[in-house]
CSV table of C-alpha atoms in Angstrom, one decimal:
chain,number,residue,atom,x,y,z
A,267,GLY,CA,29.7,-106.2,-52.9
A,268,ASP,CA,27.0,-107.6,-50.8
A,269,GLN,CA,23.9,-108.8,-52.7
A,270,VAL,CA,20.3,-109.0,-51.6
A,271,GLU,CA,18.4,-112.1,-52.6
A,272,LEU,CA,14.9,-111.0,-53.7
A,273,ASN,CA,13.0,-113.9,-52.3
A,274,GLY,CA,9.4,-114.2,-53.4
A,275,SER,CA,8.4,-115.7,-50.0
A,276,ASP,CA,9.0,-112.2,-48.5
A,277,LEU,CA,6.0,-110.9,-50.5
A,278,PRO,CA,2.4,-111.1,-49.5
A,279,LYS,CA,0.9,-114.5,-50.3
A,280,GLU,CA,-1.5,-113.2,-52.9
A,281,VAL,CA,1.4,-111.8,-54.9
A,282,GLN,CA,3.7,-114.9,-54.7
A,283,ALA,CA,1.7,-117.1,-57.0
A,284,ASP,CA,2.0,-114.9,-60.1
A,285,ARG,CA,5.5,-113.5,-59.3
A,286,PRO,CA,8.4,-114.9,-61.5
A,287,GLU,CA,11.8,-115.7,-60.1
A,288,VAL,CA,13.8,-112.5,-59.6
A,289,GLN,CA,17.5,-112.2,-60.1
A,290,PRO,CA,19.7,-110.9,-57.3
A,291,ILE,CA,20.4,-107.2,-57.3
A,292,PRO,CA,23.5,-105.7,-55.7
A,293,ALA,CA,22.5,-103.8,-52.5
A,294,TRP,CA,24.6,-100.9,-53.5
A,295,LYS,CA,23.0,-100.4,-56.9
A,296,PRO,CA,20.2,-98.0,-55.8
A,297,TRP,CA,22.8,-95.8,-54.1
A,298,VAL,CA,25.1,-95.8,-57.1
A,299,VAL,CA,22.2,-94.5,-59.1
A,300,ILE,CA,21.7,-91.7,-56.6
A,301,VAL,CA,25.5,-90.8,-56.5
A,302,CYS,CA,25.8,-90.8,-60.3
A,303,GLY,CA,22.5,-88.8,-60.7
A,304,PHE,CA,23.9,-86.3,-58.2
A,305,PHE,CA,27.1,-85.7,-60.1
A,306,MET,CA,25.3,-85.6,-63.4
A,307,ASN,CA,23.2,-82.9,-62.0
A,308,VAL,CA,26.2,-81.0,-60.8
A,309,THR,CA,27.1,-80.5,-64.5
A,310,LEU,CA,23.5,-79.9,-65.6
A,311,GLY,CA,23.1,-77.2,-62.9
A,312,SER,CA,26.1,-75.3,-64.4
A,313,ILE,CA,23.6,-72.8,-65.8
A,314,TYR,CA,23.0,-71.7,-62.2
A,315,THR,CA,26.4,-70.1,-62.4
A,316,PHE,CA,24.9,-67.6,-64.8
A,317,GLY,CA,24.4,-65.2,-61.9
A,318,ASN,CA,28.2,-65.3,-61.4
A,319,MET,CA,29.0,-65.3,-65.1
A,320,SER,CA,26.5,-62.7,-66.2
A,321,PRO,CA,28.7,-59.6,-65.5
A,322,TYR,CA,31.5,-61.2,-67.5
A,323,ILE,CA,29.4,-62.4,-70.4
A,324,THR,CA,27.5,-59.1,-70.6
A,325,SER,CA,30.7,-57.0,-70.3
A,326,TYR,CA,32.4,-59.1,-73.0
A,327,LEU,CA,29.5,-58.8,-75.4
A,328,ARG,CA,29.4,-55.0,-74.9
A,329,ILE,CA,32.8,-54.8,-76.6
A,330,SER,CA,31.0,-55.3,-79.9
A,331,GLN,CA,27.5,-54.3,-78.8
A,332,PRO,CA,27.9,-51.3,-76.4
A,333,THR,CA,24.1,-50.9,-75.9
A,334,LEU,CA,23.7,-54.4,-74.5
A,335,ASN,CA,22.8,-54.7,-70.8
A,336,TYR,CA,21.8,-57.2,-68.2
A,337,GLN,CA,18.2,-57.1,-69.1
A,338,ASP,CA,19.2,-58.3,-72.6
A,339,THR,CA,21.6,-61.1,-71.6
A,340,ALA,CA,19.0,-62.3,-69.0
A,341,TRP,CA,17.4,-63.9,-72.1
A,342,ILE,CA,20.2,-66.4,-72.1
A,343,LEU,CA,19.0,-67.9,-68.9
A,344,ALA,CA,15.4,-67.4,-70.0
A,345,ILE,CA,15.9,-69.4,-73.2
A,346,ASN,CA,17.9,-72.0,-71.3
A,347,ILE,CA,15.2,-72.8,-68.8
A,348,ALA,CA,12.4,-72.4,-71.4
A,349,THR,CA,14.2,-75.1,-73.5
A,350,GLN,CA,14.6,-77.3,-70.4
A,351,GLY,CA,10.9,-77.7,-70.0
A,352,ILE,CA,10.3,-78.6,-73.6
A,353,PHE,CA,13.2,-81.1,-73.8
A,354,MET,CA,12.4,-82.6,-70.5
A,355,PHE,CA,9.2,-83.8,-72.1
A,356,ILE,CA,11.1,-84.9,-75.2
A,357,GLY,CA,13.6,-86.6,-73.0
A,358,GLY,CA,10.8,-88.6,-71.3
A,359,ILE,CA,9.8,-89.9,-74.7
A,360,LEU,CA,13.3,-90.8,-75.8
A,361,GLU,CA,13.9,-92.5,-72.4
A,362,SER,CA,10.9,-94.7,-72.9
A,363,LYS,CA,12.4,-95.8,-76.3
A,364,TRP,CA,16.1,-96.0,-75.6
A,365,GLY,CA,16.4,-96.1,-71.8
A,366,PRO,CA,17.7,-93.5,-69.3
A,367,ARG,CA,21.4,-94.2,-70.0
A,368,ALA,CA,21.3,-93.4,-73.7
A,369,ASN,CA,19.0,-90.4,-73.2
A,370,ALA,CA,21.2,-88.9,-70.4
A,371,LEU,CA,24.4,-89.4,-72.4
A,372,ILE,CA,23.0,-87.7,-75.6
A,373,GLY,CA,21.5,-84.8,-73.6
A,374,SER,CA,24.7,-84.2,-71.5
A,375,LEU,CA,27.0,-84.3,-74.5
A,376,PHE,CA,24.7,-81.8,-76.3
A,377,LEU,CA,25.0,-79.5,-73.2
A,378,SER,CA,28.8,-79.7,-73.0
A,379,CYS,CA,29.1,-79.0,-76.7
A,380,GLY,CA,26.9,-76.0,-76.3
A,381,VAL,CA,29.2,-74.6,-73.5
A,382,MET,CA,32.4,-75.2,-75.5
A,383,LEU,CA,30.9,-73.7,-78.7
A,384,THR,CA,30.1,-70.5,-76.7
A,385,ALA,CA,33.9,-69.8,-76.7
A,386,ALA,CA,33.5,-69.1,-80.4
A,387,THR,CA,29.9,-67.7,-80.6
A,388,ILE,CA,30.5,-65.0,-77.9
A,389,ASN,CA,33.1,-63.5,-80.3
A,390,VAL,CA,30.5,-63.4,-83.2
A,391,SER,CA,27.2,-62.2,-81.9
A,392,PHE,CA,24.7,-62.2,-79.0
A,393,ALA,CA,22.2,-64.1,-81.1
A,394,LEU,CA,24.6,-67.0,-81.6
A,395,THR,CA,25.5,-66.9,-77.9
A,396,LEU,CA,21.8,-67.3,-77.2
A,397,LEU,CA,21.8,-70.4,-79.5
A,398,THR,CA,24.7,-72.2,-77.9
A,399,TYR,CA,24.7,-71.1,-74.2
A,400,GLY,CA,20.9,-70.7,-74.1
A,401,PHE,CA,19.2,-73.2,-76.4
A,402,MET,CA,21.8,-76.0,-76.6
A,403,VAL,CA,22.7,-76.0,-72.9
A,404,GLY,CA,19.0,-75.9,-72.0
A,405,ALA,CA,18.0,-78.7,-74.4
A,406,GLY,CA,20.7,-81.0,-73.2
A,407,CYS,CA,20.0,-80.3,-69.6
A,408,GLY,CA,16.3,-81.0,-70.0
A,409,MET,CA,16.9,-84.4,-71.6
A,410,SER,CA,19.4,-85.6,-69.0
A,411,TYR,CA,17.4,-84.1,-66.1
A,412,ALA,CA,14.4,-86.3,-67.0
A,413,SER,CA,16.5,-89.5,-66.7
A,414,THR,CA,18.1,-88.6,-63.4
A,415,LEU,CA,14.6,-87.9,-61.9
A,416,SER,CA,13.1,-91.1,-63.3
A,417,CYS,CA,15.8,-93.3,-62.0
A,418,ALA,CA,15.8,-91.8,-58.5
A,419,MET,CA,12.0,-92.2,-58.2
A,420,ARG,CA,11.9,-95.8,-59.6
A,421,TRP,CA,14.7,-97.1,-57.4
A,422,HIS,CA,13.4,-95.4,-54.2
A,423,ARG,CA,9.6,-95.5,-54.4
A,424,ARG,CA,8.9,-95.2,-50.7
A,425,LEU,CA,11.0,-92.1,-50.1
A,426,GLN,CA,10.7,-90.4,-53.5
A,427,GLY,CA,11.0,-86.9,-52.0
A,428,PHE,CA,14.2,-87.8,-50.2
A,429,ALA,CA,15.7,-89.5,-53.3
A,430,VAL,CA,14.8,-86.7,-55.7
A,431,GLY,CA,16.1,-84.1,-53.2
A,432,LEU,CA,19.4,-85.9,-53.0
A,433,VAL,CA,19.9,-86.2,-56.8
A,434,LEU,CA,18.8,-82.6,-57.5
A,435,SER,CA,20.9,-81.2,-54.7
A,436,GLY,CA,23.7,-81.7,-57.2
A,437,PHE,CA,22.0,-79.3,-59.6
A,438,ALA,CA,21.9,-76.7,-56.9
A,439,LEU,CA,25.5,-77.2,-55.8
A,440,ALA,CA,26.9,-76.5,-59.3
A,441,PRO,CA,27.7,-72.8,-58.4
A,442,PHE,CA,29.3,-74.0,-55.2
A,443,PHE,CA,31.7,-76.2,-57.2
A,444,PHE,CA,32.1,-74.0,-60.3
A,445,ASN,CA,31.8,-70.3,-59.2
A,446,TYR,CA,35.3,-70.2,-57.8
A,447,ILE,CA,36.7,-72.1,-60.8
A,448,GLN,CA,35.2,-69.6,-63.2
A,449,MET,CA,36.4,-66.6,-61.1
A,450,SER,CA,39.9,-68.1,-60.8
A,451,ILE,CA,40.0,-68.4,-64.6
A,452,ILE,CA,38.4,-65.0,-65.5
A,453,ASN,CA,39.1,-62.7,-62.6
A,454,PRO,CA,41.9,-64.2,-60.4
A,455,ASP,CA,42.8,-60.7,-59.1
A,456,ASN,CA,39.3,-60.0,-57.8
A,457,LEU,CA,39.0,-56.8,-59.8
A,458,SER,CA,35.7,-54.9,-59.5
A,459,PRO,CA,33.6,-53.5,-62.4
A,460,THR,CA,34.9,-50.2,-63.6
A,461,PHE,CA,32.0,-48.8,-65.6
A,462,THR,CA,28.6,-47.9,-64.1
A,463,GLU,CA,25.3,-47.0,-65.8
A,464,THR,CA,22.4,-45.6,-63.7
A,465,THR,CA,18.9,-45.3,-65.0
A,466,THR,CA,16.4,-43.3,-63.0
A,467,ASP,CA,12.6,-43.3,-63.5
A,468,ASP,CA,11.8,-39.7,-64.6
A,469,SER,CA,8.2,-40.2,-63.4
A,470,LEU,CA,9.3,-40.3,-59.8
A,471,PRO,CA,9.6,-37.1,-57.6
A,472,SER,CA,13.0,-35.6,-57.3
A,473,GLY,CA,15.1,-37.1,-54.5
A,474,SER,CA,13.3,-40.5,-54.7
A,475,ASP,CA,14.8,-43.4,-52.8
A,476,SER,CA,17.8,-45.1,-54.5
A,477,ALA,CA,15.7,-48.3,-54.5
A,478,PHE,CA,13.9,-46.8,-57.5
A,479,LYS,CA,17.2,-46.3,-59.4
A,480,TYR,CA,18.5,-49.2,-61.6
A,481,THR,CA,22.3,-49.4,-61.7
A,482,ASN,CA,24.4,-51.6,-64.0
A,483,SER,CA,28.1,-52.2,-63.5
A,484,TYR,CA,30.4,-53.6,-66.1
A,485,PHE,CA,33.9,-54.9,-66.4
A,486,THR,CA,36.2,-53.1,-68.9
A,487,GLN,CA,39.6,-54.4,-67.9
A,488,GLU,CA,41.3,-56.1,-70.9
A,489,GLU,CA,43.0,-58.7,-68.7
A,490,VAL,CA,39.5,-59.9,-67.5
A,491,MET,CA,37.8,-59.8,-70.9
A,492,ASP,CA,40.6,-61.8,-72.6
A,493,ARG,CA,39.9,-64.8,-70.4
A,494,VAL,CA,36.2,-65.0,-70.9
A,495,PRO,CA,36.1,-67.3,-74.1
A,496,MET,CA,38.7,-69.7,-72.7
A,497,SER,CA,36.6,-70.2,-69.6
A,498,PHE,CA,33.9,-71.9,-71.7
A,499,LEU,CA,36.3,-74.4,-73.2
A,500,ILE,CA,37.7,-75.3,-69.8
A,501,MET,CA,34.3,-75.7,-68.1
A,502,GLY,CA,32.8,-77.6,-71.1
A,503,SER,CA,35.7,-80.1,-71.0
A,504,VAL,CA,35.2,-80.7,-67.2
A,505,TYR,CA,31.5,-81.3,-67.7
A,506,ILE,CA,31.9,-83.8,-70.5
A,507,VAL,CA,34.3,-86.0,-68.5
A,508,ILE,CA,31.9,-86.1,-65.5
A,509,GLN,CA,28.9,-86.8,-67.7
A,510,CYS,CA,30.5,-89.7,-69.6
A,511,ILE,CA,31.3,-91.5,-66.4
A,512,THR,CA,28.0,-90.9,-64.5
A,513,ALA,CA,25.7,-91.7,-67.4
A,514,THR,CA,26.8,-95.3,-67.5
A,515,GLN,CA,25.1,-96.1,-64.2
A,516,LEU,CA,21.7,-94.4,-64.9
A,517,THR,CA,19.4,-97.4,-65.4
A,518,HIS,CA,15.9,-98.3,-64.4
A,519,PRO,CA,15.3,-101.2,-62.0
A,520,PRO,CA,13.7,-104.4,-63.4
A,521,ASP,CA,10.0,-104.6,-63.2
A,522,ASP,CA,10.2,-107.0,-60.3
A,523,TYR,CA,11.9,-104.3,-58.3
A,524,GLN,CA,9.0,-101.9,-58.5
A,525,THR,CA,7.6,-103.1,-55.2
A,526,THR,CA,10.9,-102.8,-53.3
A,527,LEU,CA,12.6,-100.3,-51.2
A,528,GLY,CA,15.8,-98.6,-52.1
A,529,ALA,CA,18.2,-101.4,-51.0
A,530,GLY,CA,16.2,-104.5,-52.0
A,531,GLU,CA,13.9,-104.8,-49.0
A,532,TYR,CA,10.3,-105.2,-49.7
A,533,GLU,CA,7.8,-102.6,-48.5
A,534,GLU,CA,4.3,-103.5,-47.6
A,535,LEU,CA,2.2,-103.6,-50.7
A,536,GLN,CA,-0.8,-101.2,-50.6
A,537,PRO,CA,-2.5,-101.6,-54.0
A,538,ALA,CA,-5.4,-99.4,-52.9
A,539,ASN,CA,-3.0,-96.6,-52.2
A,540,LEU,CA,-1.0,-96.6,-55.4
A,541,PRO,CA,-2.0,-93.9,-57.9
A,542,ASP,CA,-3.3,-94.9,-61.3
A,543,ASP,CA,-0.9,-94.4,-64.2
A,544,VAL,CA,-2.3,-91.4,-66.1
A,545,ASN,CA,-0.9,-90.6,-69.5
A,546,THR,CA,-0.1,-87.1,-70.7
A,547,CYS,CA,-3.3,-86.6,-72.7
A,548,GLU,CA,-5.5,-87.7,-69.8
A,549,MET,CA,-3.5,-85.5,-67.3
A,550,LEU,CA,-4.2,-82.4,-69.4
A,551,LYS,CA,-7.9,-83.0,-68.8
A,552,ARG,CA,-7.5,-82.8,-65.0
A,553,LYS,CA,-7.7,-79.6,-62.9
A,554,THR,CA,-4.9,-80.8,-60.7
A,555,PHE,CA,-2.4,-80.4,-63.5
A,556,TYR,CA,-3.3,-76.7,-64.0
A,557,CYS,CA,-3.1,-76.1,-60.3
A,558,LEU,CA,0.4,-77.5,-60.2
A,559,TRP,CA,1.3,-75.6,-63.3
A,560,CYS,CA,0.1,-72.3,-61.9
A,561,MET,CA,2.0,-72.8,-58.6
A,562,ILE,CA,5.3,-73.6,-60.4
A,563,LEU,CA,4.7,-70.6,-62.6
A,564,MET,CA,4.5,-68.3,-59.6
A,565,LEU,CA,7.5,-69.7,-57.8
A,566,GLY,CA,9.5,-69.9,-61.0
A,567,GLN,CA,9.4,-66.1,-61.1
A,568,VAL,CA,11.3,-66.0,-57.9
A,569,ASN,CA,13.9,-68.6,-58.9
A,570,MET,CA,14.5,-66.9,-62.3
A,571,PHE,CA,15.0,-63.4,-60.9
A,572,ILE,CA,17.3,-64.4,-57.9
A,573,SER,CA,19.4,-66.7,-60.0
A,574,SER,CA,20.1,-64.2,-62.7
A,575,MET,CA,20.1,-60.9,-60.8
A,576,TYR,CA,21.4,-61.5,-57.2
A,577,LYS,CA,24.9,-60.3,-58.2
A,578,VAL,CA,23.7,-57.3,-60.2
A,579,PHE,CA,21.6,-56.1,-57.2
A,580,GLY,CA,24.5,-56.8,-54.8
A,581,GLN,CA,26.9,-54.7,-56.8
A,582,MET,CA,24.9,-51.7,-55.9
A,583,PHE,CA,26.2,-51.7,-52.4
A,584,ILE,CA,28.8,-54.5,-52.2
A,585,PHE,CA,32.0,-53.6,-54.0
A,586,ASN,CA,33.8,-56.9,-53.5
A,587,ASP,CA,33.5,-59.4,-56.4
A,588,ALA,CA,34.9,-62.2,-54.4
A,589,PHE,CA,32.3,-61.8,-51.6
A,590,LEU,CA,29.5,-61.8,-54.2
A,591,SER,CA,30.9,-65.1,-55.5
A,592,ILE,CA,30.7,-66.3,-51.9
A,593,VAL,CA,27.1,-65.2,-51.8
A,594,GLY,CA,26.3,-67.2,-54.9
A,595,SER,CA,28.2,-70.3,-53.7
A,596,SER,CA,26.6,-70.1,-50.3
A,597,GLY,CA,23.2,-69.7,-51.9
A,598,SER,CA,23.8,-72.8,-54.0
A,599,ALA,CA,24.7,-74.8,-50.9
A,600,ALA,CA,21.5,-73.6,-49.2
A,601,ASN,CA,19.6,-74.5,-52.3
A,602,ALA,CA,21.0,-78.0,-52.2
A,603,ALA,CA,20.2,-78.5,-48.6
A,604,GLY,CA,16.7,-77.2,-49.2
A,605,ARG,CA,16.0,-79.7,-51.9
A,606,VAL,CA,16.8,-82.6,-49.5
A,607,PHE,CA,15.0,-80.9,-46.5
A,608,TRP,CA,11.8,-80.1,-48.3
A,609,GLY,CA,11.8,-83.5,-50.0
A,610,CYS,CA,12.1,-85.2,-46.6
A,611,LEU,CA,9.4,-82.9,-45.1
A,612,ALA,CA,7.0,-83.9,-47.9
A,613,ASP,CA,7.7,-87.6,-47.3
A,614,MET,CA,7.1,-87.2,-43.5
A,615,SER,CA,4.0,-84.9,-43.9
A,616,ASN,CA,2.8,-84.1,-47.4
A,617,PHE,CA,3.2,-81.8,-50.4
A,618,LYS,CA,0.6,-79.2,-49.1
A,619,VAL,CA,2.2,-78.6,-45.7
A,620,ALA,CA,5.7,-78.2,-47.2
A,621,LEU,CA,4.5,-75.8,-49.9
A,622,ILE,CA,2.6,-73.6,-47.5
A,623,ILE,CA,5.7,-73.2,-45.4
A,624,ILE,CA,7.9,-72.4,-48.4
A,625,SER,CA,5.5,-69.8,-49.8
A,626,GLY,CA,5.2,-68.1,-46.4
A,627,ILE,CA,9.0,-67.8,-46.0
A,628,LEU,CA,9.5,-66.5,-49.6
A,629,THR,CA,6.7,-63.9,-49.2
A,630,LEU,CA,8.4,-62.5,-46.1
A,631,SER,CA,12.0,-62.6,-47.3
A,632,LEU,CA,11.4,-61.1,-50.7
A,633,SER,CA,9.4,-58.3,-49.2
A,634,THR,CA,12.2,-57.3,-46.9
A,635,ILE,CA,15.4,-58.0,-48.9
A,636,ILE,CA,15.6,-54.3,-50.0
A,637,PHE,CA,16.7,-53.5,-46.4
A,638,CYS,CA,20.0,-55.3,-47.1
A,639,GLU,CA,21.2,-52.1,-48.8
A,640,THR,CA,21.3,-50.6,-45.3
A,641,LEU,CA,22.1,-53.7,-43.2
A,642,GLY,CA,25.1,-54.6,-45.3
A,643,GLU,CA,26.8,-57.6,-47.0
A,644,VAL,CA,26.4,-60.1,-44.2
A,645,ALA,CA,22.7,-59.5,-44.1
A,646,TYR,CA,22.5,-59.9,-47.9
A,647,LEU,CA,24.3,-63.2,-47.7
A,648,LEU,CA,21.7,-64.5,-45.1
A,649,TRP,CA,18.8,-63.2,-47.1
A,650,ILE,CA,20.0,-64.8,-50.4
A,651,CYS,CA,20.6,-68.1,-48.6
A,652,CYS,CA,17.1,-68.0,-47.1
A,653,ILE,CA,15.5,-67.4,-50.5
A,654,TYR,CA,17.6,-70.1,-52.2
A,655,PHE,CA,16.9,-72.6,-49.4
A,656,SER,CA,13.1,-72.0,-49.7
A,657,VAL,CA,12.7,-71.9,-53.5
A,658,ALA,CA,14.7,-75.2,-53.6
A,659,GLY,CA,11.5,-76.9,-52.6
A,660,VAL,CA,10.0,-76.4,-56.0
A,661,PHE,CA,12.4,-78.9,-57.5
A,662,SER,CA,11.9,-81.7,-55.0
A,663,LEU,CA,8.2,-81.2,-54.3
A,664,PHE,CA,6.7,-80.9,-57.7
A,665,PRO,CA,8.3,-84.0,-59.4
A,666,THR,CA,7.1,-86.2,-56.5
A,667,ALA,CA,3.7,-84.6,-56.4
A,668,THR,CA,3.3,-85.2,-60.1
A,669,ALA,CA,4.3,-88.9,-59.7
A,670,LYS,CA,2.0,-89.4,-56.7
A,671,THR,CA,-0.9,-87.8,-58.5
A,672,PHE,CA,-0.5,-89.2,-62.0
A,673,GLY,CA,1.6,-92.3,-61.4
A,674,LEU,CA,5.2,-93.3,-62.0
A,675,LYS,CA,4.9,-94.9,-65.5
A,676,HIS,CA,4.7,-91.6,-67.4
A,677,ALA,CA,6.3,-89.4,-64.7
A,678,SER,CA,9.1,-88.0,-66.9
A,679,MET,CA,6.8,-86.8,-69.6
A,680,ASN,CA,4.1,-85.6,-67.2
A,681,TYR,CA,6.6,-83.6,-65.1
A,682,GLY,CA,8.0,-82.2,-68.3
A,683,LEU,CA,4.6,-80.6,-69.0
A,684,VAL,CA,4.2,-79.5,-65.4
A,685,PHE,CA,7.7,-77.9,-65.6
A,686,THR,CA,6.6,-75.8,-68.6
A,687,GLY,CA,5.0,-73.6,-65.9
A,688,HIS,CA,8.5,-72.8,-64.9
A,689,THR,CA,9.3,-72.2,-68.6
A,690,ALA,CA,6.5,-69.7,-68.8
A,691,ALA,CA,7.7,-68.0,-65.6
A,692,VAL,CA,11.1,-67.5,-67.2
A,693,LEU,CA,9.7,-65.8,-70.3
A,694,VAL,CA,7.3,-63.6,-68.3
A,695,ASN,CA,10.1,-62.7,-65.8
A,696,SER,CA,12.5,-61.7,-68.7
A,697,LEU,CA,9.8,-59.5,-70.2
A,698,LEU,CA,9.1,-57.9,-66.8
A,699,MET,CA,12.8,-57.2,-66.2
A,700,SER,CA,13.3,-55.6,-69.6
A,701,GLN,CA,10.1,-53.5,-69.4
A,702,LEU,CA,9.5,-52.8,-65.7
A,703,ILE,CA,12.6,-52.8,-63.7
A,704,GLY,CA,13.6,-49.3,-64.9
A,705,ASP,CA,10.2,-48.0,-63.9
A,706,VAL,CA,9.5,-49.7,-60.6
A,707,GLY,CA,13.1,-50.2,-59.5
A,708,TRP,CA,14.5,-53.0,-57.3
A,709,LEU,CA,11.9,-52.4,-54.5
A,710,GLY,CA,9.0,-52.8,-57.0
A,711,MET,CA,10.5,-56.0,-58.5
A,712,PHE,CA,11.0,-57.6,-55.1
A,713,LEU,CA,7.5,-56.7,-54.0
A,714,MET,CA,6.1,-58.2,-57.2
A,715,LEU,CA,8.0,-61.4,-56.5
A,716,GLY,CA,6.6,-61.4,-52.9
A,717,SER,CA,3.2,-61.2,-54.4
A,718,CYS,CA,3.8,-64.2,-56.6
A,719,SER,CA,4.8,-66.1,-53.4
A,720,MET,CA,1.6,-65.0,-51.7
A,721,ILE,CA,-0.5,-66.2,-54.6
A,722,THR,CA,1.2,-69.6,-54.4
A,723,LEU,CA,0.4,-69.6,-50.7
A,724,VAL,CA,-3.3,-69.2,-51.5
A,725,PHE,CA,-3.1,-72.0,-54.1
A,726,ALA,CA,-1.3,-74.3,-51.6
A,727,VAL,CA,-4.0,-73.7,-48.9
A,728,CYS,CA,-6.7,-74.6,-51.4
A,729,PHE,CA,-4.8,-77.6,-52.8
A,730,ASN,CA,-6.8,-80.7,-51.9
A,731,VAL,CA,-5.5,-83.8,-53.7
A,732,LYS,CA,-5.6,-87.1,-51.8
A,733,ASP,CA,-4.5,-90.6,-52.5
A,734,LYS,CA,-7.0,-93.6,-52.7
A,735,LEU,CA,-6.9,-93.9,-48.9
A,736,GLY,CA,-8.0,-90.3,-48.4
A,737,LYS,CA,-4.6,-89.0,-47.3
A,738,ASP,CA,-3.0,-85.8,-48.7
A,739,ILE,CA,-0.3,-86.7,-51.2
């Protein structure tokens, strides 16, 4: 392919004297990293299909554990995302020692093995299913995720938001690719759940609105249940092939490339504008870290609840499993588009502006989604897409905000700690679902999520972090 000669004469004169001779780098290399990072994230984002798989997993586990319900199995996603945050930090450490390629390969293989082992553990117990489909998948995802982010930001320093958004759009698109495959394996005849449980809060007056009733629907058809274990073997095999191919291209640029644009063209050096590299221990002493952590905690509540419960809520008034799969797939497409859009918006404006808009949209949409029970399935599709599009900004804005605030050198480890805010959100959300949803109903839960978005909006308005030239990051 074409190659770009990195000529030291293109640099400012004050840099040329100390700059060693640089080897040519293929012009396509930065974009190969983006493409491979994208497809790696398609497999890492497979946990986002949990909203589609939850009815099948829960229904299958109820064969041996009849009292199990969706609030219980939501812990699979909770443990998965909680583990992601911890192992993202660990992945950053391993990446600094072994490089992004080895770290990504180890993490992705761990994820795929966890998926395939679930074909066996789902027949044994819920606890073992938590271990394989929750812990193992989450740990592998966190390790590999750190490498894809690091590579994207290092190869495309000037447009970090755009680069991160492109790579992570693959994570969001996983349901778009895999929901239909899962359904064609498990439920090719588009059968609907046949057993329904309804829980009503006895503290409410007689005749209270149905929004305060919590309904669970489960599959009982033998032909559907028999296909559930095999689906994990098939999906895990698909993931492992994609991961082994894409991990080979995940590398960091040479040190000399740190001052270049994505395709080998030099950007204007602005030493006074570059953030100092802050290590993890120093970051923990700064208020900005805790502000970012609290904001991702609040928005993580939204992401967790919608990802795991959109199908369960939709089954209350939409009796078409194929359409609900379309809702999930469309939501994932909106989520992918949102990651790129919000990343670009932050590059063109700043983190603060983008986050204020996101928080405002989420506050409004979450507070009104309950009306979809009356408005119908098309309205529900639009609402879910709007929420997914908006919450996507969390994943493109916060990594770049972390790098722009605390520097790029320790970005993987630092963002791993910031992401533990999302981990905490998952655990809190799971506790809220298991303890409160039967009491406050769907309306109460959606209003609580709207309140979390409103709190984030307040934080965003007050966020006042600037670079060395006095501009908002």
